[in-house]
XYZ file of N, CA and C in Angstrom:
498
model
N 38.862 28.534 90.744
C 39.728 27.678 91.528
C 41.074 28.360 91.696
N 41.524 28.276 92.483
C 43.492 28.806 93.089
C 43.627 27.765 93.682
N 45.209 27.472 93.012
C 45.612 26.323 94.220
C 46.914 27.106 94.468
N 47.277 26.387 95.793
C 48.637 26.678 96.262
C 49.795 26.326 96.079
N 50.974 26.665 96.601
C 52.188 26.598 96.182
C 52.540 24.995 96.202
N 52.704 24.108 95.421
C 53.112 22.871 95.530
C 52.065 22.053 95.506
N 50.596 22.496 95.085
C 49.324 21.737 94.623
C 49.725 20.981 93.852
N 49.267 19.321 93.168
C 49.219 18.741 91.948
C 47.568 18.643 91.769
N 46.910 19.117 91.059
C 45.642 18.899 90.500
C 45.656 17.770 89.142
N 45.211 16.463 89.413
C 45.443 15.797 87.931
C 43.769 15.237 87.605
N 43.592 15.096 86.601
C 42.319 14.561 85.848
C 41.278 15.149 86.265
N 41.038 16.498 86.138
C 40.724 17.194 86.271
C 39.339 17.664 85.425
N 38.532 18.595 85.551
C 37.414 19.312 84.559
C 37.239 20.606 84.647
N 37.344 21.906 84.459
C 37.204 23.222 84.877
C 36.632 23.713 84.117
N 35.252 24.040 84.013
C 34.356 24.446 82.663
C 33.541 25.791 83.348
N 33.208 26.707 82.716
C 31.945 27.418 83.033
C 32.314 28.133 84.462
N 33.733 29.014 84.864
C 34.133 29.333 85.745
C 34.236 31.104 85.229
N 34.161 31.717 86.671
C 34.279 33.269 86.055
C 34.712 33.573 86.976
N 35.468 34.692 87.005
C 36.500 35.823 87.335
C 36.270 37.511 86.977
N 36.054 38.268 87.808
C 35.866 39.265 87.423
C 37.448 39.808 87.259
N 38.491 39.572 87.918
C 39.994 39.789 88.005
C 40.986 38.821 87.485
N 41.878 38.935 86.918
C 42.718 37.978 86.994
C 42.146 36.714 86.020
N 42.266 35.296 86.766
C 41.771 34.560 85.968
C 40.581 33.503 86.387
N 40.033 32.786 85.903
C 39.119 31.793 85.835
C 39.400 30.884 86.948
N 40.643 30.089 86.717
C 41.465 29.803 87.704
C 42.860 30.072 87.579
N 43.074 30.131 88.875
C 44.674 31.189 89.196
C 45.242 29.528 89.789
N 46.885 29.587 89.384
C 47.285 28.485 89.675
C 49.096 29.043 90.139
N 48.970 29.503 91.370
C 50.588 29.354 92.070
C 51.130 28.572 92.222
N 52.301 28.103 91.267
C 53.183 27.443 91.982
C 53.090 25.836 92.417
N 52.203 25.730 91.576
C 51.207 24.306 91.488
C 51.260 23.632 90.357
N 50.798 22.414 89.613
C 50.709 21.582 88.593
C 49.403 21.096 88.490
N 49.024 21.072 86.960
C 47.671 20.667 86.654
C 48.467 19.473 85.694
N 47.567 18.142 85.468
C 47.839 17.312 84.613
C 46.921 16.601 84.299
N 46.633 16.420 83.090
C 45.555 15.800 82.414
C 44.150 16.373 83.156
N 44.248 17.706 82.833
C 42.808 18.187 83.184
C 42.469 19.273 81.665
N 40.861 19.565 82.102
C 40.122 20.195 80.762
C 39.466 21.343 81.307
N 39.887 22.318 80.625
C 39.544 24.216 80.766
C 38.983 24.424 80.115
N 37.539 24.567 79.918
C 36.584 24.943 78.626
C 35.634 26.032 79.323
N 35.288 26.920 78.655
C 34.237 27.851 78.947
C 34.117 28.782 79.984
N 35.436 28.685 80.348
C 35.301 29.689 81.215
C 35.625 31.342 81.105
N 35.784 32.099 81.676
C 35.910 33.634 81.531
C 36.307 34.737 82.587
N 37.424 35.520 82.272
C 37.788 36.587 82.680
C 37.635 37.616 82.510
N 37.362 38.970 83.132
C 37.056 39.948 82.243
C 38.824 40.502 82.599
N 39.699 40.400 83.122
C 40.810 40.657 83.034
C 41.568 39.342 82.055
N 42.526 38.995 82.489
C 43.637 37.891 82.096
C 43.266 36.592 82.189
N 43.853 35.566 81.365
C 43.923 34.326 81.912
C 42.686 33.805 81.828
N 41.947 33.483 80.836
C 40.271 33.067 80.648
C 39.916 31.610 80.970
N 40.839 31.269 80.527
C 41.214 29.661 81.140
C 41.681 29.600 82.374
N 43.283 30.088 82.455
C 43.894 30.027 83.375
C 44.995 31.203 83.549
N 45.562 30.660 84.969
C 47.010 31.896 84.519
C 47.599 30.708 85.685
N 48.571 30.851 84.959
C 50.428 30.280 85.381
C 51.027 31.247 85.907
N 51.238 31.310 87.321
C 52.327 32.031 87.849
C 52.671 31.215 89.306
N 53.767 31.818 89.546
C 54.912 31.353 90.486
C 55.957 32.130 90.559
N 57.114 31.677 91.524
C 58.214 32.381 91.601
C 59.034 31.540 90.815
N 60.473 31.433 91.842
C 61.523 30.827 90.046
C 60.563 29.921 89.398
N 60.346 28.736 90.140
C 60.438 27.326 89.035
C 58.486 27.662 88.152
N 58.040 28.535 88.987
C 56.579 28.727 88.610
C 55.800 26.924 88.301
N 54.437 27.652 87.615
C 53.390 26.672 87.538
C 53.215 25.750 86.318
N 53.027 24.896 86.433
C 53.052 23.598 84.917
C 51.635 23.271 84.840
N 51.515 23.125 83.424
C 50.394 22.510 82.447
C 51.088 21.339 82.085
N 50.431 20.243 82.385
C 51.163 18.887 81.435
C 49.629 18.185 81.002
N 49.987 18.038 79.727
C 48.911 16.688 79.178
C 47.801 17.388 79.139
N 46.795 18.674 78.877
C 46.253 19.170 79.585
C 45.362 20.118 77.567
N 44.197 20.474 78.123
C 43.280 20.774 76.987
C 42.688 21.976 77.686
N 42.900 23.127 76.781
C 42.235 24.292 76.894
C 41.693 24.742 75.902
N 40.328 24.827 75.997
C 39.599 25.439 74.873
C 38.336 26.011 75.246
N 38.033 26.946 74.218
C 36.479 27.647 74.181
C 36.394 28.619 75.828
N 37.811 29.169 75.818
C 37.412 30.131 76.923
C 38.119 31.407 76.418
N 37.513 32.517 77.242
C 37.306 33.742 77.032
C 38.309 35.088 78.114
N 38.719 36.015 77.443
C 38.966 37.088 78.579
C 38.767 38.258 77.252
N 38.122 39.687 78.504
C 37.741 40.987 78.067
C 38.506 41.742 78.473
N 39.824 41.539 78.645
C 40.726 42.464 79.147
C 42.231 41.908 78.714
N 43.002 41.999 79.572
C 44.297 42.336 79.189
C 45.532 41.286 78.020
N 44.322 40.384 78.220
C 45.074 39.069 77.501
C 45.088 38.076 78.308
N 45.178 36.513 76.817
C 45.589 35.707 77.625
C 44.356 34.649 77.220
N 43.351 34.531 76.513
C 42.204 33.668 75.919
C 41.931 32.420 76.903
N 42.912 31.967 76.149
C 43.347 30.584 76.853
C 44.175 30.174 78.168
N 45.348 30.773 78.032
C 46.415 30.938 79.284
C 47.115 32.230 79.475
N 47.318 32.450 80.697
C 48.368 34.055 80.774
C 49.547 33.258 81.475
N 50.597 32.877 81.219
C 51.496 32.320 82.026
C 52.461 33.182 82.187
N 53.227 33.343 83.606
C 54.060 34.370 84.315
C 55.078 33.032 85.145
N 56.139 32.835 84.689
C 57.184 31.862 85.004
C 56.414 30.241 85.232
N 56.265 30.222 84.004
C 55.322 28.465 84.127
C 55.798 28.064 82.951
N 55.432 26.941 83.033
C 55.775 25.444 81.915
C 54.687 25.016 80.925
N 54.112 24.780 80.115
C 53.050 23.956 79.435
C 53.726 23.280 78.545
N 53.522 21.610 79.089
C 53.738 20.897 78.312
C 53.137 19.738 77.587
N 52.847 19.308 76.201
C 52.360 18.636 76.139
C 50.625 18.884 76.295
N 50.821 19.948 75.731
C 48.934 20.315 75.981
C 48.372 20.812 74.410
N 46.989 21.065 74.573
C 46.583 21.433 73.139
C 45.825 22.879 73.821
N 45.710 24.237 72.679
C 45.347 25.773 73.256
C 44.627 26.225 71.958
N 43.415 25.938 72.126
C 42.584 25.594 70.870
C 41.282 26.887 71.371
N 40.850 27.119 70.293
C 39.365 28.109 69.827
C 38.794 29.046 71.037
N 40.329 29.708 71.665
C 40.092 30.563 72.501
C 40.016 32.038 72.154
N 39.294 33.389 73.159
C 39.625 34.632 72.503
C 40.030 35.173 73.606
N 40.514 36.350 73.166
C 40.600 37.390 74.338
C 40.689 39.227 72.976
N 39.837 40.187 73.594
C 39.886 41.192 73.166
C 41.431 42.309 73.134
N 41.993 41.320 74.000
C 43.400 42.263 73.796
C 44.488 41.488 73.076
N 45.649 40.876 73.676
C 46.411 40.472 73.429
C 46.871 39.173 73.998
N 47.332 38.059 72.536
C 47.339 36.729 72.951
C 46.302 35.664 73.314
N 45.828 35.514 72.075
C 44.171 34.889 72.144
C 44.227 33.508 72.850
N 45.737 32.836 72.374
C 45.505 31.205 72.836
C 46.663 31.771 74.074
N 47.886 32.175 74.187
C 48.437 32.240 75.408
C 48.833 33.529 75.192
N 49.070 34.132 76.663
C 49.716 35.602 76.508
C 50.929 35.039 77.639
N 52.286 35.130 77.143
C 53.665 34.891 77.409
C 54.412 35.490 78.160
N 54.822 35.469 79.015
C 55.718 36.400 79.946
C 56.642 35.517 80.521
N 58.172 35.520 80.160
C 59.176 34.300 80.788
C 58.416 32.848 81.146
N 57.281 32.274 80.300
C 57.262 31.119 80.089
C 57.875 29.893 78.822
N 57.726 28.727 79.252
C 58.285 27.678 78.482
C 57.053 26.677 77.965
N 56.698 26.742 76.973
C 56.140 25.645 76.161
C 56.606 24.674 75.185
N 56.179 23.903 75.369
C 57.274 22.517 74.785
C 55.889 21.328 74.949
N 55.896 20.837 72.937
C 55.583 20.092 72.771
C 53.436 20.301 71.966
N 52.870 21.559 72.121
C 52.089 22.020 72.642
C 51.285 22.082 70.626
N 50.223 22.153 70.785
C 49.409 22.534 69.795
C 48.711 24.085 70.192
N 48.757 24.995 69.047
C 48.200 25.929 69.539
C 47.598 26.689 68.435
N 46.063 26.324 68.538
C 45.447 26.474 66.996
C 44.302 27.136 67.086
N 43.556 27.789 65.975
C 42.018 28.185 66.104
C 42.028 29.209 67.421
N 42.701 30.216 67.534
C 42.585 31.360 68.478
C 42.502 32.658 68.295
N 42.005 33.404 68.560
C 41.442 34.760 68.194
C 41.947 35.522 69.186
N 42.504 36.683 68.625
C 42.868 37.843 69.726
C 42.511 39.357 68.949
N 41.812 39.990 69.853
C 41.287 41.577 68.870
C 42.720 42.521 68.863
N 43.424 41.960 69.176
C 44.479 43.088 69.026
C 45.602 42.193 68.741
N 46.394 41.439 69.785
C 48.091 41.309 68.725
C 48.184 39.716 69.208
N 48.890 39.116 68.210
C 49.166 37.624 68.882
C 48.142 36.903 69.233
N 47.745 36.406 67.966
C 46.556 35.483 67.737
C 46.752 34.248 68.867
N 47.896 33.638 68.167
C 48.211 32.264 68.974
C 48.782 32.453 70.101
N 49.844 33.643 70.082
C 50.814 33.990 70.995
C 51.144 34.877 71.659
N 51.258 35.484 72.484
C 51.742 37.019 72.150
C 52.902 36.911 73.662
N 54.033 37.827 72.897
C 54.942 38.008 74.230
C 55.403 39.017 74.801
N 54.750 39.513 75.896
C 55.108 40.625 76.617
C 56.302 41.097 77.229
N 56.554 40.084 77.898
C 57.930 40.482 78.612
C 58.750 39.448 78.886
N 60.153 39.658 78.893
C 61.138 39.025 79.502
C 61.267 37.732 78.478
N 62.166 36.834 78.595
C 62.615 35.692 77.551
C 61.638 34.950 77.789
N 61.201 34.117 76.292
C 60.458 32.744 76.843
C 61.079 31.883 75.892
N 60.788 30.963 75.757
C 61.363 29.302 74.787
C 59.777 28.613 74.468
N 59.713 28.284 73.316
C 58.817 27.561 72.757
C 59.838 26.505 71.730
N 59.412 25.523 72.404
C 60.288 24.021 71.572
C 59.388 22.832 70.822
N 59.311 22.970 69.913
C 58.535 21.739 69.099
C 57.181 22.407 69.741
N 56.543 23.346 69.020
C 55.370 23.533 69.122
C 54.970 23.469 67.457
N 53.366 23.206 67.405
C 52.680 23.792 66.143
C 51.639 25.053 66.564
N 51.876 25.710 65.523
C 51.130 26.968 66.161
C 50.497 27.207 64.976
N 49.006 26.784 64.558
C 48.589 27.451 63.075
C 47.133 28.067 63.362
N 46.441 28.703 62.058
C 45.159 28.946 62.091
C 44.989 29.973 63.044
N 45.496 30.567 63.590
C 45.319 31.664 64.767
C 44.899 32.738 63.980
N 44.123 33.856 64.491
C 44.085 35.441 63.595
C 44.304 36.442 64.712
N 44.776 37.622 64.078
C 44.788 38.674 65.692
C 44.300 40.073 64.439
N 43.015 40.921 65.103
C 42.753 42.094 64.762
C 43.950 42.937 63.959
N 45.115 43.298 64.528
C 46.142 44.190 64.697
C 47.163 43.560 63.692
N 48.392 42.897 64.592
C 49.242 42.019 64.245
C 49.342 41.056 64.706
N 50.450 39.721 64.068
C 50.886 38.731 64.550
C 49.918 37.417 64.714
N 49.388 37.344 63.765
C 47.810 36.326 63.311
C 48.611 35.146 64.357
N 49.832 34.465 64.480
C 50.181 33.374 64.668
C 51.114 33.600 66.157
N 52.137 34.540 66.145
C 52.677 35.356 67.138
C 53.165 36.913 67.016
N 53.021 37.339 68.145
C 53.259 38.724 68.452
C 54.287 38.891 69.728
N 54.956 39.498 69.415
C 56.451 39.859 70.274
C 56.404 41.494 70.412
N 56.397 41.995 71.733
C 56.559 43.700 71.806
C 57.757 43.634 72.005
N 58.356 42.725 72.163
C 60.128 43.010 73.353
C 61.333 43.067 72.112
N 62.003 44.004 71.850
C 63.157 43.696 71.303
C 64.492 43.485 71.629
N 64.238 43.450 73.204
C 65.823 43.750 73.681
C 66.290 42.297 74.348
N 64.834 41.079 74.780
C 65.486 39.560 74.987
C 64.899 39.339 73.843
N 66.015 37.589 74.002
C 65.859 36.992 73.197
C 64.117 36.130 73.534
N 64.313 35.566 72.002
C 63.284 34.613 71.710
C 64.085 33.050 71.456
N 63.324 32.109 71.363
C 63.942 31.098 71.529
C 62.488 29.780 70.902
N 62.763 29.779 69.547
C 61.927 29.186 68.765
C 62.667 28.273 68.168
N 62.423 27.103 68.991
C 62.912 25.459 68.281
C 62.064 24.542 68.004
N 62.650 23.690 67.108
C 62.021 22.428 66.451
C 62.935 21.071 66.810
N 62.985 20.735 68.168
C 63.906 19.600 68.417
C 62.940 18.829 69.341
C-alpha cells in the first residue's frame, strides 16, 4: 500500500504484504490511525512500514506493529524519515541489519511501547541513523541486536538525542 500526501487511513489491517524495495507499505505524508501491520516483509527497509514526508512528514497514532520482517537495510517494524508515532505498540519484529523494531532518522515517538525486537546487527529496539530525533515517555525493553545496542543504537555523535520521561 502507498498513500499520498495528506491521506488519513484509520482502522485499518495490513498483514501479509511484500516489497521487494523500500517498504511493505510506504506512507507519504499521510496518517495511519488505529490500524494493524503484521506479517509483512521487505527485503530492503521498513517491513512494516516506512514514515516519510517532507517538513511535518507521516504519523502513526494508536496503531500496532508486529511480526514483520526486512532483509536489508533496517527498520523490522518501522523506518521513519521525518514522521511521528504516537501512541502505538512495535513489538516481535526483525530486520537483519539495523533497528529491529524502528530504524530512526529525524523522527518523533511519544508515548510508544517498543518490545520483543530483533535486529542482526545494531539497535535492537532502536537504532538512529541520522539527524536529531526525540523519544518522550516511551518503554523500550526486551529488544536484542547481534552487534550492539540490544535496546538502542545511535551512529551519530554530532546531534543531539533527546530521551524524556514526561
Amino acid at each position: 500500500m502507498s498513500s499520498s500526501a495528506g491521506a488519513v487511513v484509520s482502522i485499518c489491517i495490513l498483514v501479509a504484504n511484500y516489497a521487494s524495495r523500500y517498504a511493505a507499505n510506504y506512507v507519504y505524508s499521510g496518517t495511519f490511525t488505529h490500524c494493524l501491520f503484521s506479517n509483512n516483509y521487505s527485503r530492503s527497509a521498513g517491513g512494516g512500514l516506512q514514515l516519510y514526508g517532507s517538513t511535518s512528514g507521516s504519523k502513526l497514532l494508536y496503531s500496532t506493529v508486529t511480526h514483520n520482517r526486512t532483509g536489508g537495510e533496517g527498520g523490522g517494524g518501522v523506518s521513519i524519515n521525518r514522521g511521528t508515532i504516537h501512541n502505538s505498540i512495535i513489538t516481535l519484529n526483525y530486520t537483519s541489519g539495523n533497528g529491529g523494531g524502528v530504524q530512526n532518522a529525524e523522527g518523533f515517538l511519544k508515548n510508544c511501547l517498543i518490545a520483543g525486537n530483533l535486529a542482526g546487527a545494531r539497535g535492537g529496539g532502536l537504532s538512529r541513523g541520522v539527524d536529531s530525533q526525540t523519544i518522550q515517555g516511551c518503554t523500550i525493553v526486551r529488544n536484542s541486536a547481534g552487534l550492539e545496542g540490544g535496546g538502542i543504537y545511535s551512529s551519530i555523535t554530532n546531534m543531539p538525542n533527546h530521551f524524556m520521561n514526561n
